[in-house]
Short mmCIF file of N, CA, C and O in Angstrom, two decimals:
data_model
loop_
_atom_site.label_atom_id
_atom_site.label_comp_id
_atom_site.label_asym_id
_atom_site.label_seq_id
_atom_site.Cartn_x
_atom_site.Cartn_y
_atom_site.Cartn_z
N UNK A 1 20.47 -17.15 26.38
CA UNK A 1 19.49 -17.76 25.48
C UNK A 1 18.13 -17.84 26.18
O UNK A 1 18.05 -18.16 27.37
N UNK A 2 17.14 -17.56 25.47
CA UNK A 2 15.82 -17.55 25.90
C UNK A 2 15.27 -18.76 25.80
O UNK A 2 15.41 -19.44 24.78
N UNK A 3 14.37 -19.31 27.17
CA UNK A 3 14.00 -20.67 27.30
C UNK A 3 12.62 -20.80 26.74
O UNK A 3 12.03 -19.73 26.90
N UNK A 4 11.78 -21.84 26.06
CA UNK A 4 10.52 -21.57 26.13
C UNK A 4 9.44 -21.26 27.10
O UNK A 4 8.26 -20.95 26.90
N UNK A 5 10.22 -21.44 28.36
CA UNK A 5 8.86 -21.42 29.63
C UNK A 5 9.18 -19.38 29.44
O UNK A 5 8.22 -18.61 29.44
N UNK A 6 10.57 -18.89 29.31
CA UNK A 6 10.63 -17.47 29.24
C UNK A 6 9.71 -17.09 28.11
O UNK A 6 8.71 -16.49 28.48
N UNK A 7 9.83 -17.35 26.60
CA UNK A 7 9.13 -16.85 25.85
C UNK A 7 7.87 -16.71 26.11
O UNK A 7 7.31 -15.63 26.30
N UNK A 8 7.05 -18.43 26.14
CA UNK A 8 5.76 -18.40 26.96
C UNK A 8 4.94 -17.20 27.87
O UNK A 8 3.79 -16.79 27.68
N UNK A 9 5.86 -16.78 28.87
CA UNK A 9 5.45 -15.42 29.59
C UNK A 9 5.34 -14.26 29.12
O UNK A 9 4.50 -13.56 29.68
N UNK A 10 6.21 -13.56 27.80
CA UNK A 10 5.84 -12.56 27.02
C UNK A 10 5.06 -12.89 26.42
O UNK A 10 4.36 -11.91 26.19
N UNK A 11 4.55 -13.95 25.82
CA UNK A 11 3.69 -14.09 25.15
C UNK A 11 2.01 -13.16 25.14
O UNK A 11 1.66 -13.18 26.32
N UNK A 12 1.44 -12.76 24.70
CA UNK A 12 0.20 -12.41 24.87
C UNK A 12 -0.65 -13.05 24.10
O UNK A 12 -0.48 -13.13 22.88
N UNK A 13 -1.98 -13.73 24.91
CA UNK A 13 -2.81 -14.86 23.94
C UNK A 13 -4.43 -13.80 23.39
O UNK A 13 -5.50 -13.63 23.97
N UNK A 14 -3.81 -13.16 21.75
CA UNK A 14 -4.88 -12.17 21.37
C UNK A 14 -6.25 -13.11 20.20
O UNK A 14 -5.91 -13.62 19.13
N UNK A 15 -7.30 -13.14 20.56
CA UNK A 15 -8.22 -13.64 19.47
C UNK A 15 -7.52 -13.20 18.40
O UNK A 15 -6.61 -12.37 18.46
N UNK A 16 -8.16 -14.03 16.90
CA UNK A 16 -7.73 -13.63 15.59
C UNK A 16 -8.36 -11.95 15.44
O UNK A 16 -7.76 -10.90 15.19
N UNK A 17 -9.64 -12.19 15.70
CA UNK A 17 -10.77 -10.70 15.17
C UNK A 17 -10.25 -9.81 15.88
O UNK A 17 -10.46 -8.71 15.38
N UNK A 18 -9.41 -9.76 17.22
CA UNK A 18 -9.19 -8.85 18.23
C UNK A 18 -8.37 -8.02 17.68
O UNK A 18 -8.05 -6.96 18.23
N UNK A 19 -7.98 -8.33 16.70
CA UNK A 19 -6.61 -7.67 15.98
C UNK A 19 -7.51 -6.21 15.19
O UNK A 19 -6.99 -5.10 15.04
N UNK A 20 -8.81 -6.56 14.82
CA UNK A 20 -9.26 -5.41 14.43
C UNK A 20 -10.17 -4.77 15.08
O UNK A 20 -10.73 -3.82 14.54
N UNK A 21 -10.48 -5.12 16.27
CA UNK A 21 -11.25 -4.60 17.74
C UNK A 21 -10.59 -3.61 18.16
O UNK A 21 -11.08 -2.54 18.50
N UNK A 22 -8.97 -3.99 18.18
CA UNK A 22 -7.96 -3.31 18.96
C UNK A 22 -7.91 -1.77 18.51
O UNK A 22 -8.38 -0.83 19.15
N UNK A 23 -7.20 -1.69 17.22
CA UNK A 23 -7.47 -0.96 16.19
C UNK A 23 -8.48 -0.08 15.64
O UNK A 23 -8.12 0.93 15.04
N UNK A 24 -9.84 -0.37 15.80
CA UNK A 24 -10.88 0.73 16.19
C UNK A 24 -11.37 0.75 17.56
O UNK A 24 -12.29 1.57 17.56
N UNK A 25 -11.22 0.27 18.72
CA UNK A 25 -11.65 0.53 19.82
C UNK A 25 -11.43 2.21 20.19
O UNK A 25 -10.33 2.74 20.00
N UNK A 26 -12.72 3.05 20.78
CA UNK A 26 -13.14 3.78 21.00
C UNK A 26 -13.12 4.72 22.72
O UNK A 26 -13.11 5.91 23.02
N UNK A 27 -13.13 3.65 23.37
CA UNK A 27 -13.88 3.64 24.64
C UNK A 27 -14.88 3.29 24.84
O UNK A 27 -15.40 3.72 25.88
N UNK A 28 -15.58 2.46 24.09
CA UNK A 28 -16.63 1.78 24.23
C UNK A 28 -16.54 0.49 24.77
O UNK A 28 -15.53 -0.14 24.45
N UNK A 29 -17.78 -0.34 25.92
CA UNK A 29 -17.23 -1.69 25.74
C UNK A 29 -18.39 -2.34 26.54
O UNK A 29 -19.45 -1.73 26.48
N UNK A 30 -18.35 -3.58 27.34
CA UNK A 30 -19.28 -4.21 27.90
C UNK A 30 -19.63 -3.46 29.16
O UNK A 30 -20.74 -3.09 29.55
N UNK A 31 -18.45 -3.31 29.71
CA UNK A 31 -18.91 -2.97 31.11
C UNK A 31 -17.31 -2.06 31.63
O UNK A 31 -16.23 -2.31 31.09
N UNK A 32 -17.45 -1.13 32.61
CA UNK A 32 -16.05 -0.21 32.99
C UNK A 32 -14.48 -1.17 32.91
O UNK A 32 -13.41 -0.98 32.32
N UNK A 33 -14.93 -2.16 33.74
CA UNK A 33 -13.79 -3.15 33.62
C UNK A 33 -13.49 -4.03 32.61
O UNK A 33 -12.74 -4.92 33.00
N UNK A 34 -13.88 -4.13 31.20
CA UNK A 34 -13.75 -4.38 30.28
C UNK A 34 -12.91 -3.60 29.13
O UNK A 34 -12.22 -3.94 28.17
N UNK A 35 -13.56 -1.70 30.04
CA UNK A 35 -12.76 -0.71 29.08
C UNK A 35 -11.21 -0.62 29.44
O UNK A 35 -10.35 -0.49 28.57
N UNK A 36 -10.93 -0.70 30.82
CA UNK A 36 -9.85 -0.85 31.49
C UNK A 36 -9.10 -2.07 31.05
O UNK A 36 -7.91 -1.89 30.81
N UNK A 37 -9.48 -2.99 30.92
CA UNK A 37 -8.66 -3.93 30.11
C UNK A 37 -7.93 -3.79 28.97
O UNK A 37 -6.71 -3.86 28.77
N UNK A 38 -9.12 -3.52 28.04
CA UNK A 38 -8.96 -3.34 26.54
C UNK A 38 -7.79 -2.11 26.75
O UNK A 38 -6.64 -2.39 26.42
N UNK A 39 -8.06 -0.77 27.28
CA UNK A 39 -7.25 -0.16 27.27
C UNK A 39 -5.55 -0.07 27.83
O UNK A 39 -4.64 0.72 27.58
N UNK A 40 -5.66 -1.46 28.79
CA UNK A 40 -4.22 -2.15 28.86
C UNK A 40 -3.48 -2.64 28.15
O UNK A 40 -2.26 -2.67 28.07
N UNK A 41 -4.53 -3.18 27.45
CA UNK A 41 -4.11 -4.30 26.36
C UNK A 41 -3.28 -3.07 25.34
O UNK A 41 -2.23 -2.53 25.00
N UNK A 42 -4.17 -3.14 25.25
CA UNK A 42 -3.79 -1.54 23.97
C UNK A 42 -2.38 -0.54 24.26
O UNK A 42 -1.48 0.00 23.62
N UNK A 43 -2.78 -0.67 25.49
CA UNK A 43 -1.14 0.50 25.91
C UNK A 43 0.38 -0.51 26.33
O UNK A 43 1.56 -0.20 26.56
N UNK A 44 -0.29 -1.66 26.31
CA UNK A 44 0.79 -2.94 26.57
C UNK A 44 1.47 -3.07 25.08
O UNK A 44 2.66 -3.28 24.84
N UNK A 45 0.49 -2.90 24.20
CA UNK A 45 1.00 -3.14 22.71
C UNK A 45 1.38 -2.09 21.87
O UNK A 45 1.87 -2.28 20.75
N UNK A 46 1.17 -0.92 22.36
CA UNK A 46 2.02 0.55 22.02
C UNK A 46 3.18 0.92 22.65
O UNK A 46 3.86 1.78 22.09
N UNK A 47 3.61 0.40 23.81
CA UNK A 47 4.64 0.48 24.25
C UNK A 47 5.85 -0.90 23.95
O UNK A 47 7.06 -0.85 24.13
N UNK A 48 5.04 -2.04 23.45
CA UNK A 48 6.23 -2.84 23.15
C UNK A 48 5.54 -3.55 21.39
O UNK A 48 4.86 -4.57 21.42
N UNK A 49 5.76 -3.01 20.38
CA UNK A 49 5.06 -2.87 19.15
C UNK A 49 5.44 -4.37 18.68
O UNK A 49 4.59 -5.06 18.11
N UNK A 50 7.06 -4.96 18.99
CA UNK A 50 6.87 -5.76 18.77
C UNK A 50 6.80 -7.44 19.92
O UNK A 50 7.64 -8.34 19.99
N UNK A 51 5.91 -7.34 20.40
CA UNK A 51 5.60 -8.07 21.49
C UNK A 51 5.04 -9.15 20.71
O UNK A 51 4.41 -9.04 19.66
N UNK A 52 5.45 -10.66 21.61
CA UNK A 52 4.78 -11.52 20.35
C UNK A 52 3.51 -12.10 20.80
O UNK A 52 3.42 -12.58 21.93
N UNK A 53 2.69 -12.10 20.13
CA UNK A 53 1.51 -12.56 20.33
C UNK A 53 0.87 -14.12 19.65
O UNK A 53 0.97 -14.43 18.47
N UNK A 54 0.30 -14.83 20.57
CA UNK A 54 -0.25 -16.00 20.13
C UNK A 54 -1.65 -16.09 20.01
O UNK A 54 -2.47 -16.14 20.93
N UNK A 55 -1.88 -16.11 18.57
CA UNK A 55 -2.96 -15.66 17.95
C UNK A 55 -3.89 -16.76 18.05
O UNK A 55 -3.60 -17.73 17.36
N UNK A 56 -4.98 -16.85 18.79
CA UNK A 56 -6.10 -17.89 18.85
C UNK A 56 -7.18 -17.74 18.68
O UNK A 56 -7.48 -16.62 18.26
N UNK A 57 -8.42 -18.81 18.91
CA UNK A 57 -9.59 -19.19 18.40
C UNK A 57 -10.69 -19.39 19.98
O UNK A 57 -11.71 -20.05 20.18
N UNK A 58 -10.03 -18.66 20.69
CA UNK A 58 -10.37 -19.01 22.38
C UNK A 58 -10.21 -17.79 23.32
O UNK A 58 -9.30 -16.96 23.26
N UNK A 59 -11.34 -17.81 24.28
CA UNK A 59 -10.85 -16.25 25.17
C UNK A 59 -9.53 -16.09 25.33
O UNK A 59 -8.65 -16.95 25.45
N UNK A 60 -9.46 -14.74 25.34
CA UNK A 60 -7.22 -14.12 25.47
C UNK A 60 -7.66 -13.32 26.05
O UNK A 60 -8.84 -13.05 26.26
N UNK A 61 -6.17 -12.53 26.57
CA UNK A 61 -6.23 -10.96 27.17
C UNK A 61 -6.86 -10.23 27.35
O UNK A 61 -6.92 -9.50 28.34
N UNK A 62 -7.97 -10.27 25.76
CA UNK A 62 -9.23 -9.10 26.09
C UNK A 62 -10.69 -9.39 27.10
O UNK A 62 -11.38 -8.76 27.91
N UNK A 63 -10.64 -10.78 26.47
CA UNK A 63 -12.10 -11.90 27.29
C UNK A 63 -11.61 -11.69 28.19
O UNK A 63 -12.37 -10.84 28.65
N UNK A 64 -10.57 -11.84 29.14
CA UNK A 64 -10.68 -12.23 30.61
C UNK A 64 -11.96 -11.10 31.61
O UNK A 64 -12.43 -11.38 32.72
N UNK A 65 -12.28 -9.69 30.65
CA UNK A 65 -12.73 -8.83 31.81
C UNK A 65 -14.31 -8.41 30.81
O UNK A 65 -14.86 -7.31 30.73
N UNK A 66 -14.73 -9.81 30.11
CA UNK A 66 -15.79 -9.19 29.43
C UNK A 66 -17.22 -9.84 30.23
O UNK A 66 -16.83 -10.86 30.79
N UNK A 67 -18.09 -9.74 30.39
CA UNK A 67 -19.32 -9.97 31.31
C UNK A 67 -19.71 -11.38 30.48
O UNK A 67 -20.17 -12.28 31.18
N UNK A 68 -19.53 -11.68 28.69
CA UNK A 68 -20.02 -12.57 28.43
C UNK A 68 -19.32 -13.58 28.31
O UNK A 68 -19.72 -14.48 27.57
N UNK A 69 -18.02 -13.71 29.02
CA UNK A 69 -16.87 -14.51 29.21
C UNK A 69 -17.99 -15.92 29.47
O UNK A 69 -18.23 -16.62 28.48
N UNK A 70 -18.30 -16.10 30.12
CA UNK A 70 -18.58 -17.44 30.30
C UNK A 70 -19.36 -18.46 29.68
O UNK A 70 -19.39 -19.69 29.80
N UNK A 71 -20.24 -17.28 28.71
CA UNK A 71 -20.77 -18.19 27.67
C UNK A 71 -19.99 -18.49 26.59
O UNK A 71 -20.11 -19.58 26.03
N UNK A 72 -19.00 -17.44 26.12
CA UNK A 72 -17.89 -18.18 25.24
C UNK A 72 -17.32 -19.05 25.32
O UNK A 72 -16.65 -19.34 24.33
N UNK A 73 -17.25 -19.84 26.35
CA UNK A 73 -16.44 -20.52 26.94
C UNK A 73 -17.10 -22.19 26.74
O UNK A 73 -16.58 -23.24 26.35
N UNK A 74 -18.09 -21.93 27.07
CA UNK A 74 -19.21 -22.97 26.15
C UNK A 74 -19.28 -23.14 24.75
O UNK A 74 -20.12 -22.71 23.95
N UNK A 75 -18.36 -23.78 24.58
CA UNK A 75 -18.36 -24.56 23.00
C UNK A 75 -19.57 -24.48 22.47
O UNK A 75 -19.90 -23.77 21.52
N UNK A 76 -20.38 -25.40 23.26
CA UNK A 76 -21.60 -24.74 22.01
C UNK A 76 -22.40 -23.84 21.38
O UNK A 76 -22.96 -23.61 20.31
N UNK A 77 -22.11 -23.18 23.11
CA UNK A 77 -23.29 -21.65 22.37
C UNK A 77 -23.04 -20.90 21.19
O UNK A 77 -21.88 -20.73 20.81
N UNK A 78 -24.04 -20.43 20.56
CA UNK A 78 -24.39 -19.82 19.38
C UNK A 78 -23.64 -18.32 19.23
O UNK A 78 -23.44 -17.69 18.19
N UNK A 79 -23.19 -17.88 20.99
CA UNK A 79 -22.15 -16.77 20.95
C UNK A 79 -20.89 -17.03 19.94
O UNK A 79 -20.38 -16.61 18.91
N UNK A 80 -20.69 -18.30 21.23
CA UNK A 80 -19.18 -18.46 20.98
C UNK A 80 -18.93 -19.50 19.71
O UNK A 80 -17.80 -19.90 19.44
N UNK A 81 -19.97 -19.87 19.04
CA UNK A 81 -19.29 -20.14 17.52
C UNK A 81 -19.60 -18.81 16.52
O UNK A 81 -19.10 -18.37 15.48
N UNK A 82 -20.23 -18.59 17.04
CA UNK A 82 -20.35 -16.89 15.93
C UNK A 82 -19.11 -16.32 16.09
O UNK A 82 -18.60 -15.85 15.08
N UNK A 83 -18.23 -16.24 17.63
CA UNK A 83 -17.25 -15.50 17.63
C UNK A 83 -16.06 -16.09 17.03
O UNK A 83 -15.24 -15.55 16.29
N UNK A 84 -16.12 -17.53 17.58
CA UNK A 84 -14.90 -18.23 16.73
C UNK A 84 -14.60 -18.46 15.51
O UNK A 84 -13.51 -18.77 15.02
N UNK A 85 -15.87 -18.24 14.88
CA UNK A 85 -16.15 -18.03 13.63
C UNK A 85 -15.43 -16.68 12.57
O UNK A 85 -14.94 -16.74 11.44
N UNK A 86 -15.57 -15.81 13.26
CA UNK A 86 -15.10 -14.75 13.14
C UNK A 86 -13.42 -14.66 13.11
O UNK A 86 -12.87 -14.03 12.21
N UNK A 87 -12.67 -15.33 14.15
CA UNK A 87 -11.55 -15.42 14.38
C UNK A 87 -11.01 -16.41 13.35
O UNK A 87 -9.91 -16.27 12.81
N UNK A 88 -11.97 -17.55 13.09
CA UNK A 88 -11.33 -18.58 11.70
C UNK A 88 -11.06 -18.20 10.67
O UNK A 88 -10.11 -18.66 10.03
N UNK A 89 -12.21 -16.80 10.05
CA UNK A 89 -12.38 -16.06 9.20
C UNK A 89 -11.02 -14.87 8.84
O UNK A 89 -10.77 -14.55 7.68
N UNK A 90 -10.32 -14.38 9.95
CA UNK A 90 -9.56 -13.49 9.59
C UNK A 90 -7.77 -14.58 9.42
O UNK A 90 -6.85 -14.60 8.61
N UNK A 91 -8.11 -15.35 10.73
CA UNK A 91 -6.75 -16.53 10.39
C UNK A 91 -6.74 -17.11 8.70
O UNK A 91 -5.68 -17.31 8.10
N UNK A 92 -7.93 -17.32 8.14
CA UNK A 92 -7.95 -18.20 6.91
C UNK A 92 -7.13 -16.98 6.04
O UNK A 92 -6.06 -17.33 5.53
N UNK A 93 -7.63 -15.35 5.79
CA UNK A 93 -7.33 -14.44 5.35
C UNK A 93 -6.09 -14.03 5.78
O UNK A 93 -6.06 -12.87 5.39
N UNK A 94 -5.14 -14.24 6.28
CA UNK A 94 -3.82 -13.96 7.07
C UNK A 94 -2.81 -14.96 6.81
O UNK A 94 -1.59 -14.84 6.74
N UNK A 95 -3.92 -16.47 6.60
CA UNK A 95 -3.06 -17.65 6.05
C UNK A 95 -2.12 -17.72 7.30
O UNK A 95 -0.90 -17.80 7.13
N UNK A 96 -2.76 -17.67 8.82
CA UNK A 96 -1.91 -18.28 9.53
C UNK A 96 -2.96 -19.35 10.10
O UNK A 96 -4.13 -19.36 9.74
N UNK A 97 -2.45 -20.17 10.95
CA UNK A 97 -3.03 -21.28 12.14
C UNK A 97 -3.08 -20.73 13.42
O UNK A 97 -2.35 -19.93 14.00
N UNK A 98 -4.51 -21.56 13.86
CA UNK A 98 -4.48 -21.15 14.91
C UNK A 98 -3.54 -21.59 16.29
O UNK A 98 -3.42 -22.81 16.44
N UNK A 99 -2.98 -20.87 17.14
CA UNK A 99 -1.85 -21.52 17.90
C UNK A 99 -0.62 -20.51 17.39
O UNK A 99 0.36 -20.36 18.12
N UNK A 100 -0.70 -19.95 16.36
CA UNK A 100 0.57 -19.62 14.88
C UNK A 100 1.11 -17.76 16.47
O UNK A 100 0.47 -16.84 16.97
N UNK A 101 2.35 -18.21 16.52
CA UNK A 101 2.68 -16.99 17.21
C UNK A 101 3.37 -16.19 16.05
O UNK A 101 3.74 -16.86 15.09
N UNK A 102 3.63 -14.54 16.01
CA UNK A 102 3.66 -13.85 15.89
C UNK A 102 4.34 -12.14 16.15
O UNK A 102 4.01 -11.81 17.29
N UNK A 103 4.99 -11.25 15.60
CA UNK A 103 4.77 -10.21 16.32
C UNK A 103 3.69 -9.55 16.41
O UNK A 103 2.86 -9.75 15.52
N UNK A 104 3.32 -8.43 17.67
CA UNK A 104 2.27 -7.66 16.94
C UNK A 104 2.40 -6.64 15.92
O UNK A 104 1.42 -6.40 15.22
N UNK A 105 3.34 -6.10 15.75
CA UNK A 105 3.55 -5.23 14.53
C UNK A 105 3.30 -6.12 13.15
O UNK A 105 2.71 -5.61 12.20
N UNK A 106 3.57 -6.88 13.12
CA UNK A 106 3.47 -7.82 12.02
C UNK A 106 2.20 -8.52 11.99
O UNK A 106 1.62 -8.42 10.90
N UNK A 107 1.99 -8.76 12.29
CA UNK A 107 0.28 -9.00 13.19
C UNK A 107 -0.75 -7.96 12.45
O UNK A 107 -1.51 -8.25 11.52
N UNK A 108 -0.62 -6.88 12.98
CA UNK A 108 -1.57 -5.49 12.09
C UNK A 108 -0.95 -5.28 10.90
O UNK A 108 -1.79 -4.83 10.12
N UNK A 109 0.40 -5.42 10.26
CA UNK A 109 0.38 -5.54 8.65
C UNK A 109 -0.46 -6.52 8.13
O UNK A 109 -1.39 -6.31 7.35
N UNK A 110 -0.08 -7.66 8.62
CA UNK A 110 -1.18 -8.28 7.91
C UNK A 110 -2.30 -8.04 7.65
O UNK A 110 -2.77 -7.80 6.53
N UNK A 111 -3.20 -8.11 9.29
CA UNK A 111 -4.56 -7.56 9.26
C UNK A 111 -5.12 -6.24 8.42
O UNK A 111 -6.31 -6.12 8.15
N UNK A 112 -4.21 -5.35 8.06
CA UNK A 112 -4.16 -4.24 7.91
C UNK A 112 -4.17 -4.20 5.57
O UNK A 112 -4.69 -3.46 4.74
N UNK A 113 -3.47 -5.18 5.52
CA UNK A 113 -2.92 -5.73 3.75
C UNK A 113 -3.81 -6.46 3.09
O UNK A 113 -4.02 -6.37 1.88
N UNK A 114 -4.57 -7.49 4.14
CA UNK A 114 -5.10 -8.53 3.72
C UNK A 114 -6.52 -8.17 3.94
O UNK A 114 -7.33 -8.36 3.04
N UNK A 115 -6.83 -7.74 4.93
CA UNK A 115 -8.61 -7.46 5.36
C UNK A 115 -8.63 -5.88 5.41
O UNK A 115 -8.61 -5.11 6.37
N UNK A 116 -8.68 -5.59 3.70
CA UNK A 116 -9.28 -3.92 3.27
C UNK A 116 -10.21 -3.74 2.48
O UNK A 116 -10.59 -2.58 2.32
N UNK A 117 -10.85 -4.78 1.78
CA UNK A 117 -11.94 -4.77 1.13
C UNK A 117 -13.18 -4.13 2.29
O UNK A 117 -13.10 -4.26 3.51
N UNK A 118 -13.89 -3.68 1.81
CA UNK A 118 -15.46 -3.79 2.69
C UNK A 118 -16.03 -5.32 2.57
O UNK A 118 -16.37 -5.89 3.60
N UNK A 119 -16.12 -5.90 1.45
CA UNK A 119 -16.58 -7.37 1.71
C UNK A 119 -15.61 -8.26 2.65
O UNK A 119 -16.23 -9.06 3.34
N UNK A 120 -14.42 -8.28 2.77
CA UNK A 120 -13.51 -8.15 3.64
C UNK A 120 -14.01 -8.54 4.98
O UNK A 120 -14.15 -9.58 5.63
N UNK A 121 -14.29 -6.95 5.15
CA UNK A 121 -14.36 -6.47 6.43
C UNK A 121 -15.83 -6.70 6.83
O UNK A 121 -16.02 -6.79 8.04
N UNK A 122 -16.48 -6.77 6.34
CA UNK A 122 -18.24 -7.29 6.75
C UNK A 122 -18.14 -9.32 7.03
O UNK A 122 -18.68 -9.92 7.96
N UNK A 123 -17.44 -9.82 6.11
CA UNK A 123 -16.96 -11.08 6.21
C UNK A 123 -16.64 -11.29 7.91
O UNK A 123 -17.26 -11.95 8.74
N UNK A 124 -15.51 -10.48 8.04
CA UNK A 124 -15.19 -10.49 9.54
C UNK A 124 -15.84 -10.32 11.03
O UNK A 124 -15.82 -10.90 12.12
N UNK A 125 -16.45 -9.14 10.39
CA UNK A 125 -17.14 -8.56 11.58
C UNK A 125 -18.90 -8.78 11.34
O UNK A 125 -19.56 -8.57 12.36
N UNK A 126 -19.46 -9.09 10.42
CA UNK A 126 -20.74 -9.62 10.46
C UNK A 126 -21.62 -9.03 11.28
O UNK A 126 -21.94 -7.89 10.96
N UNK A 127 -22.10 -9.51 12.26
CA UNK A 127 -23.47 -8.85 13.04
C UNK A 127 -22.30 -8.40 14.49
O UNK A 127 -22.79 -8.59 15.60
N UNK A 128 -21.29 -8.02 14.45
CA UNK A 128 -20.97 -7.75 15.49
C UNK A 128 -21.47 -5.98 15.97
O UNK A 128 -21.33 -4.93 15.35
N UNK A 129 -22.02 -6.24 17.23
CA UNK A 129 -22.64 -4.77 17.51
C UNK A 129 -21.70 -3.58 17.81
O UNK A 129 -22.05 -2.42 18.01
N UNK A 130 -20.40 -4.10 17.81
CA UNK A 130 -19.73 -2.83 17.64
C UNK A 130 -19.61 -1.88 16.69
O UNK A 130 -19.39 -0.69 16.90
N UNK A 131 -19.75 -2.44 15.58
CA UNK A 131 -19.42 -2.22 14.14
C UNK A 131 -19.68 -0.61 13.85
O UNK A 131 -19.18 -0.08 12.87
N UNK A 132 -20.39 0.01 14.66
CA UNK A 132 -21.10 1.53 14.44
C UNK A 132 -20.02 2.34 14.67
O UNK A 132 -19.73 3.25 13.90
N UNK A 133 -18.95 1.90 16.42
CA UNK A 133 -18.64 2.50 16.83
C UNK A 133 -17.11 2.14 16.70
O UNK A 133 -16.40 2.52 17.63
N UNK A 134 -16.57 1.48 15.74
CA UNK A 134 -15.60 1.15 15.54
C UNK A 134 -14.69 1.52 14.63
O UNK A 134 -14.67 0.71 13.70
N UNK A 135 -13.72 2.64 14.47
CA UNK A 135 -12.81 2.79 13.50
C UNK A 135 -12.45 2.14 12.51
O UNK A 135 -12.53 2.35 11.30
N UNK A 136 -11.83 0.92 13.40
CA UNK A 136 -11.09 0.24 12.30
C UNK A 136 -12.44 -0.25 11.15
O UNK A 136 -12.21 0.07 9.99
N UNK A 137 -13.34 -0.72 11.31
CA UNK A 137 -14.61 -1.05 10.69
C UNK A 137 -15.22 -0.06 9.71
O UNK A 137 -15.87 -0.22 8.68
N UNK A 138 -14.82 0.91 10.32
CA UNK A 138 -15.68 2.58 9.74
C UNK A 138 -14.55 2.69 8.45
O UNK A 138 -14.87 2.38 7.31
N UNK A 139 -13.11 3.18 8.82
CA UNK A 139 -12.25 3.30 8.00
C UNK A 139 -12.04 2.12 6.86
O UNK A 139 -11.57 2.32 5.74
N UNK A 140 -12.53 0.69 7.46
CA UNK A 140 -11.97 -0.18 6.63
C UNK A 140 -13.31 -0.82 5.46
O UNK A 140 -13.26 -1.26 4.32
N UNK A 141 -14.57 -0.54 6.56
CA UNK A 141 -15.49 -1.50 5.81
C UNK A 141 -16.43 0.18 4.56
O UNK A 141 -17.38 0.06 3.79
N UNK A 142 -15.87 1.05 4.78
CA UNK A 142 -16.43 2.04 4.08
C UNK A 142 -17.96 1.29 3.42
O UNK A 142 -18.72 1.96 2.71
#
């Protein structure tokens, strides 16, 4: 039987929005060690599809290797409620909570069922500067 301190450790802690970052990510990113991340992340979650993930409103897996990590981290800044903002936005549309674990395969159905509109998808991603270079955005926010 699996203990919670075991589950806890598979766990992976992914933002709400990251779910559609993941999904069009390019090779693009802040800085080399940011792409190297993201692209862990990414090959961590293609090799185990259903890995469970704890979906939050707070840096995860991907933040740890981003340059603007530390202003997110600051509650107040105008970053990091724009971003959390973003992440409230796709949880409200998914109809989960934040904290709410998950698989990831089940994870991108959702994201994938629920956020296909273009109003949708502009809702989500808003002024985020990836948006040019982003698949999932391109394919979704047509």
């Amino acid at each position: 039987m699996e203990t919670d301190s075991e589950r806890d450790s598979e766990l992976l802690k992914i933002r709400a929005h990251h779910l559609c970052c993941i999904q069009g990510f390019q090779g693009y990113g802040y800085s080399p060690a940011f792409v190297a991340n993201m692209r862990a992340v990414i090959s961590d979650l293609e090799s185990l599809p259903s890995r469970p993930l704890k979906l939050v409103t707070e840096c995860d897996a991907i933040c740890v290797s981003c340059p603007s990590k530390r202003e997110c981290t600051i509650q107040e800044s105008i970053l990091s409620r724009r971003i959390r903002q973003m992440d409230l936005v796709v949880l409200d549309k998914l109809k989960i909570e934040d904290g709410s674990v998950i698989n990831a395969d089940e994870a991108f159905g959702l994201i994938n069922s629920r956020i296909n509109s273009s109003s949708d998808v502009e809702e989500v991603c808003g002024t985020c500067k990836w948006r040019q270079k982003c698949l999932w955005y391109m394919q979704a926010g047509k």
